[in-house]
Amino acid sequence: MTTATRDLAGLTARIAELAPGLRVETGPGATGPYAYDASNYRVPPRAVAFPRSADDVVGVLRACREAGVPVTARGGGTSMAGNAVGPGVVLDFSRYMNRILDIDVEARTARVEAGVVLDALRSATALHGLDFGPDPSSHSRCTLGGMIG
Ligand SMILES: Cc1cc2nc3c(=O)[nH]c(=O)nc-3n(C[C@H](O)[C@H](O)[C@H](O)COP(=O)(O)OP(=O)(O)OC[C@H]3O[C@@H](n4cnc5c(N)ncnc54)[C@H](O)[C@@H]3O)c2cc1C
């Protein structure tokens, strides 16, 4: 077993301790699609994690901080300057953390998870005659977390 393989096994074991049940994938089949975004950069990550909650995110951040491994958050991966790729652990918010939690029509606000796609939010708010101001052309793919990032 190489040092890199041992380090990765240690990291995924620590993530499993701190974020039980969190789906973490390694290996080229799983990480390959995360090696690129809409830019020309290609950086394969060591692992990809699919958080379902803020606790999952905290667990990954803690494990990676302990191990000195960089973390890259990712939404739709439409950034055009290599922002959504990195050599450590990629946190994919779009897979599960993509819920619209509530829409307060009176206050004209919505609570959402970071991986909600802009068009999904717009479709939901349109039912109440509301819209969301920022309007990137990537609206059918980009997420709220990625837009803020
Ligand atoms: C065809 C096309 C058209 C575009 N049009 C526009 C445009 O009109 N205007 C414009 O401004 N941009 C545009 N962009 C750029 C890009 O789509 C936007 O910046 C978009 O908001 C990125 O969202 P995303 O979910 O794809 O983010 P990603 O590409 O996944 O990530 C973008 C950045 O945000 C960070 N990030 C992602 N999720 C989180 C999170 N949960 N917490 C913390 N950080 C996070 C990432 O680490 C990265 O640094 C376009 C891109 C394409 C490919």
Short mmCIF file of C-alpha atoms and ligand atoms in Angstrom, two decimals:
data_model
loop_
_atom_site.label_atom_id
_atom_site.label_comp_id
_atom_site.label_asym_id
_atom_site.label_seq_id
_atom_site.Cartn_x
_atom_site.Cartn_y
_atom_site.Cartn_z
CA MET A 1 0.00 0.00 0.00
CA THR A 2 1.44 3.41 -0.95
CA THR A 3 1.60 6.32 1.47
CA ALA A 4 -1.03 8.19 -0.56
CA THR A 5 -3.40 5.21 -0.45
CA ARG A 6 -2.86 4.82 3.30
CA ASP A 7 -3.41 8.55 3.87
CA LEU A 8 -6.62 8.45 1.84
CA ALA A 9 -7.89 5.40 3.75
CA GLY A 10 -7.12 7.24 7.01
CA LEU A 11 -8.93 10.33 5.84
CA THR A 12 -12.06 8.48 4.73
CA ALA A 13 -12.08 6.54 8.02
CA ARG A 14 -11.89 9.80 9.99
CA ILE A 15 -14.67 11.31 7.87
CA ALA A 16 -16.79 8.22 8.59
CA GLU A 17 -16.22 8.80 12.33
CA LEU A 18 -17.12 12.48 12.22
CA ALA A 19 -19.94 12.24 9.67
CA PRO A 20 -21.48 8.76 10.06
CA GLY A 21 -23.36 7.56 7.00
CA LEU A 22 -21.94 10.22 4.72
CA ARG A 23 -21.37 8.96 1.19
CA VAL A 24 -17.71 9.41 0.20
CA GLU A 25 -16.35 8.09 -3.09
CA THR A 26 -12.77 7.56 -4.20
CA GLY A 27 -11.15 6.07 -7.29
CA PRO A 28 -11.00 7.37 -10.84
CA GLY A 29 -14.52 6.31 -11.82
CA ALA A 30 -16.05 8.43 -9.09
CA THR A 31 -13.61 11.33 -8.95
CA GLY A 32 -12.99 11.67 -12.71
CA PRO A 33 -16.16 13.66 -13.41
CA TYR A 34 -15.14 16.08 -10.65
CA ALA A 35 -11.71 16.76 -12.18
CA TYR A 36 -13.16 19.47 -14.38
CA ASP A 37 -15.68 22.29 -14.37
CA ALA A 38 -16.58 24.65 -17.23
CA SER A 39 -12.95 25.82 -17.42
CA ASN A 40 -9.93 24.27 -19.10
CA TYR A 41 -8.42 23.19 -15.77
CA ARG A 42 -8.20 19.48 -14.91
CA VAL A 43 -7.51 18.60 -11.28
CA PRO A 44 -8.60 15.14 -10.07
CA PRO A 45 -9.70 15.23 -6.42
CA ARG A 46 -8.70 12.54 -3.93
CA ALA A 47 -12.31 11.99 -2.91
CA VAL A 48 -15.81 13.32 -3.43
CA ALA A 49 -18.32 13.63 -0.58
CA PHE A 50 -22.06 14.05 -0.91
CA PRO A 51 -23.35 15.81 2.23
CA ARG A 52 -26.99 15.61 3.26
CA SER A 53 -26.77 18.05 6.17
CA ALA A 54 -24.73 20.84 7.72
CA ASP A 55 -23.40 18.27 10.21
CA ASP A 56 -21.98 16.23 7.32
CA VAL A 57 -20.24 19.34 6.01
CA VAL A 58 -18.81 20.15 9.45
CA GLY A 59 -17.50 16.56 9.77
CA VAL A 60 -15.71 16.70 6.41
CA LEU A 61 -14.23 20.12 7.14
CA ARG A 62 -12.94 18.93 10.51
CA ALA A 63 -11.40 15.72 9.14
CA CYS A 64 -9.75 17.58 6.27
CA ARG A 65 -8.44 20.33 8.53
CA GLU A 66 -6.87 17.71 10.81
CA ALA A 67 -5.24 16.00 7.81
CA GLY A 68 -4.22 19.23 6.07
CA VAL A 69 -6.27 18.29 3.02
CA PRO A 70 -7.90 21.08 0.97
CA VAL A 71 -11.68 21.13 0.51
CA THR A 72 -13.46 22.43 -2.56
CA ALA A 73 -17.19 23.11 -2.40
CA ARG A 74 -19.07 22.42 -5.61
CA GLY A 75 -22.53 23.19 -6.95
CA GLY A 76 -23.28 22.89 -10.64
CA GLY A 77 -19.60 23.04 -11.63
CA THR A 78 -20.30 25.79 -14.18
CA SER A 79 -17.56 28.14 -13.01
CA MET A 80 -15.22 29.04 -15.82
CA ALA A 81 -11.96 29.68 -13.97
CA GLY A 82 -11.28 26.37 -12.24
CA ASN A 83 -13.03 27.48 -9.06
CA ALA A 84 -14.90 24.20 -8.57
CA VAL A 85 -11.93 21.83 -8.92
CA GLY A 86 -9.29 20.98 -6.34
CA PRO A 87 -6.84 18.24 -5.36
CA GLY A 88 -8.33 17.33 -1.98
CA VAL A 89 -11.93 16.51 -1.13
CA VAL A 90 -14.74 17.92 -3.27
CA LEU A 91 -18.00 18.52 -1.42
CA ASP A 92 -20.84 18.13 -3.91
CA PHE A 93 -23.80 20.11 -2.55
CA SER A 94 -25.96 19.54 -5.61
CA ARG A 95 -26.64 15.81 -5.09
CA TYR A 96 -28.63 15.88 -1.86
CA MET A 97 -28.50 19.37 -0.29
CA ASN A 98 -30.84 20.77 -2.90
CA ARG A 99 -34.06 21.42 -0.99
CA ILE A 100 -36.13 24.55 -0.80
CA LEU A 101 -36.97 24.58 2.91
CA ASP A 102 -39.62 27.28 2.94
CA ILE A 103 -40.85 30.36 1.14
CA ASP A 104 -42.15 33.27 3.21
CA VAL A 105 -44.39 35.13 0.80
CA GLU A 106 -45.05 38.03 3.21
CA ALA A 107 -41.34 38.63 3.85
CA ARG A 108 -40.47 37.77 0.24
CA THR A 109 -37.70 35.45 1.41
CA ALA A 110 -36.86 31.78 0.97
CA ARG A 111 -34.73 29.40 2.99
CA VAL A 112 -32.81 27.00 0.77
CA GLU A 113 -29.97 24.53 0.93
CA ALA A 114 -26.79 25.47 -0.89
CA GLY A 115 -27.25 23.00 -3.74
CA VAL A 116 -30.60 24.31 -5.01
CA VAL A 117 -30.45 25.06 -8.73
CA LEU A 118 -31.48 28.62 -9.56
CA ASP A 119 -34.26 27.59 -11.96
CA ALA A 120 -35.75 25.26 -9.31
CA LEU A 121 -35.96 28.18 -6.89
CA ARG A 122 -37.45 30.40 -9.58
CA SER A 123 -40.09 27.82 -10.49
CA ALA A 124 -41.09 27.51 -6.83
CA THR A 125 -41.20 31.26 -6.13
CA ALA A 126 -43.00 32.02 -9.40
CA LEU A 127 -46.05 30.23 -7.99
CA HIS A 128 -46.23 33.12 -5.48
CA GLY A 129 -45.45 35.88 -7.99
CA LEU A 130 -41.88 36.19 -6.70
CA ASP A 131 -38.54 36.01 -8.49
CA PHE A 132 -34.87 35.93 -7.52
CA GLY A 133 -32.81 38.86 -8.81
CA PRO A 134 -29.40 37.50 -9.89
CA ASP A 135 -29.65 36.03 -13.39
CA PRO A 136 -26.53 34.21 -14.66
CA SER A 137 -26.95 32.57 -18.08
CA SER A 138 -26.16 29.23 -16.43
CA HIS A 139 -29.47 29.43 -14.51
CA SER A 140 -30.61 25.92 -15.46
CA ARG A 141 -27.51 24.37 -13.83
CA CYS A 142 -25.94 26.78 -11.34
CA THR A 143 -26.73 26.55 -7.64
CA LEU A 144 -27.28 29.17 -4.98
CA GLY A 145 -24.08 28.13 -3.17
CA GLY A 146 -22.07 28.35 -6.37
CA MET A 147 -23.55 31.72 -7.26
CA ILE A 148 -22.54 33.12 -3.88
CA GLY A 149 -19.13 31.43 -4.13
C1 LIG B 1 -22.68 28.80 -20.14
C2 LIG B 1 -22.32 29.60 -18.88
C3 LIG B 1 -22.89 30.84 -18.68
C4 LIG B 1 -22.56 31.61 -17.55
N1 LIG B 1 -23.15 32.83 -17.37
C5 LIG B 1 -22.82 33.58 -16.30
C6 LIG B 1 -23.42 34.87 -16.10
O1 LIG B 1 -24.24 35.30 -16.89
N2 LIG B 1 -23.05 35.57 -15.01
C7 LIG B 1 -22.15 35.09 -14.11
O2 LIG B 1 -21.86 35.77 -13.12
N3 LIG B 1 -21.58 33.87 -14.26
C8 LIG B 1 -21.88 33.12 -15.33
N4 LIG B 1 -21.31 31.88 -15.49
C9 LIG B 1 -20.37 31.39 -14.48
C10 LIG B 1 -21.07 30.41 -13.47
O3 LIG B 1 -22.11 29.73 -14.05
C11 LIG B 1 -21.64 31.17 -12.31
O4 LIG B 1 -20.62 31.78 -11.61
C12 LIG B 1 -22.47 30.26 -11.36
O5 LIG B 1 -23.08 31.09 -10.42
C13 LIG B 1 -21.69 29.17 -10.68
O6 LIG B 1 -22.60 28.32 -9.99
P1 LIG B 1 -22.31 26.76 -9.77
O7 LIG B 1 -23.37 26.20 -8.90
O8 LIG B 1 -22.08 26.08 -11.06
O9 LIG B 1 -20.95 26.87 -8.94
P2 LIG B 1 -19.65 25.99 -9.04
O10 LIG B 1 -19.01 26.19 -10.39
O11 LIG B 1 -19.89 24.62 -8.61
O12 LIG B 1 -18.77 26.74 -7.93
C14 LIG B 1 -18.46 28.12 -8.07
C15 LIG B 1 -17.64 28.57 -6.86
O13 LIG B 1 -18.49 28.56 -5.70
C16 LIG B 1 -17.93 27.69 -4.72
N5 LIG B 1 -19.06 27.00 -4.08
C17 LIG B 1 -19.96 26.18 -4.68
N6 LIG B 1 -20.86 25.75 -3.79
C18 LIG B 1 -20.50 26.28 -2.60
C19 LIG B 1 -21.03 26.18 -1.27
N7 LIG B 1 -22.11 25.45 -1.00
N8 LIG B 1 -20.40 26.86 -0.29
C20 LIG B 1 -19.30 27.61 -0.55
N9 LIG B 1 -18.75 27.75 -1.78
C21 LIG B 1 -19.36 27.09 -2.79
C22 LIG B 1 -17.00 26.76 -5.46
O14 LIG B 1 -15.97 26.26 -4.62
C23 LIG B 1 -16.46 27.70 -6.53
O15 LIG B 1 -15.43 28.51 -5.99
C24 LIG B 1 -21.62 31.10 -16.60
C25 LIG B 1 -21.04 29.83 -16.82
C26 LIG B 1 -21.39 29.09 -17.95
C27 LIG B 1 -20.75 27.74 -18.14
#
